[in-house]
Amino acid sequence: MRNTHTMDISQARYDAIAATERHLRRHGAALCDLLDALDDQAGFEALCRLHSTFSQSFPDADSVEDAVHDIGRFLANQSPSSLDRIGVERNFAASDMARWHGARISEIYGKFRHAR
């Protein structure tokens, strides 16, 4: 009898990678703008690592998961007051964007966590 558990996990991780790539294609530019506006290298570097991982023919699931986790943690650590200040200074909906992107990144990260 074949063990399908390993295949199920592999498929779930593949699906999580695909969801991440779809999100980057659709919303990567806005996420990049947000991370640039927050003016902190940590979040932007995590996004660059994520893009770099997708430049490979077969993206490494652990690398994608780590970068997604770092981006999500970075967004979650932003204080509402700093987001409001950035929004006013740059006429940029930083608070709304951080909440929206944070929620989407959290959903994607959840796909990786469920694939274990």
mmCIF file of C-alpha atoms in Angstrom:
data_model
loop_
_atom_site.group_PDB
_atom_site.id
_atom_site.type_symbol
_atom_site.label_atom_id
_atom_site.label_comp_id
_atom_site.label_asym_id
_atom_site.label_seq_id
_atom_site.Cartn_x
_atom_site.Cartn_y
_atom_site.Cartn_z
ATOM 1 C CA MET A 1 0.000 0.000 0.000
ATOM 2 C CA ARG A 2 1.344 3.444 -0.944
ATOM 3 C CA ASN A 3 1.744 6.203 1.576
ATOM 4 C CA THR A 4 -0.175 9.168 0.167
ATOM 5 C CA HIS A 5 0.483 11.415 3.167
ATOM 6 C CA THR A 6 3.833 12.551 1.729
ATOM 7 C CA MET A 7 2.252 13.266 -1.642
ATOM 8 C CA ASP A 8 -0.535 15.245 0.045
ATOM 9 C CA ILE A 9 2.023 17.364 1.909
ATOM 10 C CA SER A 10 4.051 17.940 -1.252
ATOM 11 C CA GLN A 11 0.942 19.017 -3.142
ATOM 12 C CA ALA A 12 -0.126 21.329 -0.327
ATOM 13 C CA ARG A 13 3.308 22.982 -0.290
ATOM 14 C CA TYR A 14 3.202 23.309 -4.071
ATOM 15 C CA ASP A 15 -0.235 24.929 -3.784
ATOM 16 C CA ALA A 16 1.117 27.365 -1.169
ATOM 17 C CA ILE A 17 3.993 28.304 -3.484
ATOM 18 C CA ALA A 18 1.525 28.823 -6.342
ATOM 19 C CA ALA A 19 -0.690 31.019 -4.133
ATOM 20 C CA THR A 20 2.334 33.105 -3.185
ATOM 21 C CA GLU A 21 3.348 33.539 -6.802
ATOM 22 C CA ARG A 22 -0.205 34.533 -7.811
ATOM 23 C CA HIS A 23 -0.277 37.108 -5.011
ATOM 24 C CA LEU A 24 3.051 38.575 -6.103
ATOM 25 C CA ARG A 25 1.944 38.803 -9.716
ATOM 26 C CA ARG A 26 -1.290 40.573 -8.801
ATOM 27 C CA HIS A 27 -0.272 42.655 -5.792
ATOM 28 C CA GLY A 28 3.523 42.633 -5.673
ATOM 29 C CA ALA A 29 3.895 46.195 -6.935
ATOM 30 C CA ALA A 30 1.565 47.564 -4.257
ATOM 31 C CA LEU A 31 3.328 45.506 -1.583
ATOM 32 C CA CYS A 32 6.658 46.849 -2.827
ATOM 33 C CA ASP A 33 5.321 50.422 -2.645
ATOM 34 C CA LEU A 34 4.102 49.816 0.901
ATOM 35 C CA LEU A 35 7.375 48.316 2.095
ATOM 36 C CA ASP A 36 9.272 51.164 0.451
ATOM 37 C CA ALA A 37 7.056 53.732 2.169
ATOM 38 C CA LEU A 38 7.638 52.085 5.542
ATOM 39 C CA ASP A 39 11.321 52.849 4.980
ATOM 40 C CA ASP A 40 12.728 49.834 6.793
ATOM 41 C CA GLN A 41 15.143 47.472 5.108
ATOM 42 C CA ALA A 42 13.888 44.305 6.853
ATOM 43 C CA GLY A 43 10.545 44.100 5.061
ATOM 44 C CA PHE A 44 11.951 45.153 1.725
ATOM 45 C CA GLU A 45 14.792 42.626 1.975
ATOM 46 C CA ALA A 46 12.280 39.843 2.695
ATOM 47 C CA LEU A 47 10.366 40.808 -0.456
ATOM 48 C CA CYS A 48 13.599 40.799 -2.463
ATOM 49 C CA ARG A 49 14.427 37.329 -1.100
ATOM 50 C CA LEU A 50 10.974 36.163 -2.132
ATOM 51 C CA HIS A 51 11.410 37.512 -5.666
ATOM 52 C CA SER A 52 14.845 35.942 -5.849
ATOM 53 C CA THR A 53 13.418 32.574 -4.856
ATOM 54 C CA PHE A 54 10.872 32.785 -7.674
ATOM 55 C CA SER A 55 13.626 33.483 -10.182
ATOM 56 C CA GLN A 56 14.637 29.819 -9.839
ATOM 57 C CA SER A 57 13.064 27.178 -12.053
ATOM 58 C CA PHE A 58 11.790 25.297 -9.005
ATOM 59 C CA PRO A 59 11.326 27.638 -6.030
ATOM 60 C CA ASP A 60 12.338 26.148 -2.704
ATOM 61 C CA ALA A 61 9.236 25.849 -0.502
ATOM 62 C CA ASP A 62 11.166 26.537 2.716
ATOM 63 C CA SER A 63 12.682 29.722 1.278
ATOM 64 C CA VAL A 64 9.299 30.943 0.087
ATOM 65 C CA GLU A 65 7.720 30.130 3.450
ATOM 66 C CA ASP A 66 10.487 31.922 5.365
ATOM 67 C CA ALA A 67 10.220 35.066 3.247
ATOM 68 C CA VAL A 68 6.408 35.104 3.511
ATOM 69 C CA HIS A 69 6.690 34.687 7.279
ATOM 70 C CA ASP A 70 9.204 37.546 7.520
ATOM 71 C CA ILE A 71 7.018 39.884 5.463
ATOM 72 C CA GLY A 72 3.967 39.016 7.541
ATOM 73 C CA ARG A 73 5.830 39.520 10.807
ATOM 74 C CA PHE A 74 7.246 42.829 9.565
ATOM 75 C CA LEU A 75 3.787 44.123 8.640
ATOM 76 C CA ALA A 76 2.299 42.924 11.929
ATOM 77 C CA ASN A 77 4.971 44.783 13.891
ATOM 78 C CA GLN A 78 4.099 48.173 12.411
ATOM 79 C CA SER A 79 2.513 50.473 14.936
ATOM 80 C CA PRO A 80 -0.742 52.173 13.976
ATOM 81 C CA SER A 81 0.749 55.566 14.817
ATOM 82 C CA SER A 82 3.715 55.086 12.475
ATOM 83 C CA LEU A 83 1.392 53.903 9.708
ATOM 84 C CA ASP A 84 -0.826 56.949 10.237
ATOM 85 C CA ARG A 85 2.201 59.264 10.217
ATOM 86 C CA ILE A 86 3.473 57.760 6.960
ATOM 87 C CA GLY A 87 -0.002 58.017 5.483
ATOM 88 C CA VAL A 88 -0.181 61.726 6.252
ATOM 89 C CA GLU A 89 3.408 62.528 5.260
ATOM 90 C CA ARG A 90 3.233 60.715 1.925
ATOM 91 C CA ASN A 91 -0.503 60.989 1.192
ATOM 92 C CA PHE A 92 -0.503 57.212 1.104
ATOM 93 C CA ALA A 93 -3.033 54.792 2.607
ATOM 94 C CA ALA A 94 -0.299 52.976 4.560
ATOM 95 C CA SER A 95 -2.539 51.791 7.384
ATOM 96 C CA ASP A 96 -5.187 50.303 5.100
ATOM 97 C CA MET A 97 -2.593 48.761 2.824
ATOM 98 C CA ALA A 98 -0.643 47.253 5.732
ATOM 99 C CA ARG A 99 -3.826 45.670 7.089
ATOM 100 C CA TRP A 100 -4.878 44.320 3.705
ATOM 101 C CA HIS A 101 -1.463 42.980 2.703
ATOM 102 C CA GLY A 102 -0.907 41.638 6.213
ATOM 103 C CA ALA A 103 -4.140 39.672 6.020
ATOM 104 C CA ARG A 104 -3.344 38.240 2.587
ATOM 105 C CA ILE A 105 0.219 37.322 3.586
ATOM 106 C CA SER A 106 -1.126 35.718 6.752
ATOM 107 C CA GLU A 107 -3.522 33.597 4.675
ATOM 108 C CA ILE A 108 -0.689 32.484 2.420
ATOM 109 C CA TYR A 109 1.539 31.684 5.378
ATOM 110 C CA GLY A 110 -1.316 29.622 6.812
ATOM 111 C CA LYS A 111 -1.258 27.477 3.677
ATOM 112 C CA PHE A 112 2.379 26.632 4.382
ATOM 113 C CA ARG A 113 1.663 25.900 8.043
ATOM 114 C CA HIS A 114 -1.181 23.532 7.141
ATOM 115 C CA ALA A 115 1.080 21.681 4.718
ATOM 116 C CA ARG A 116 3.220 20.203 7.484
#
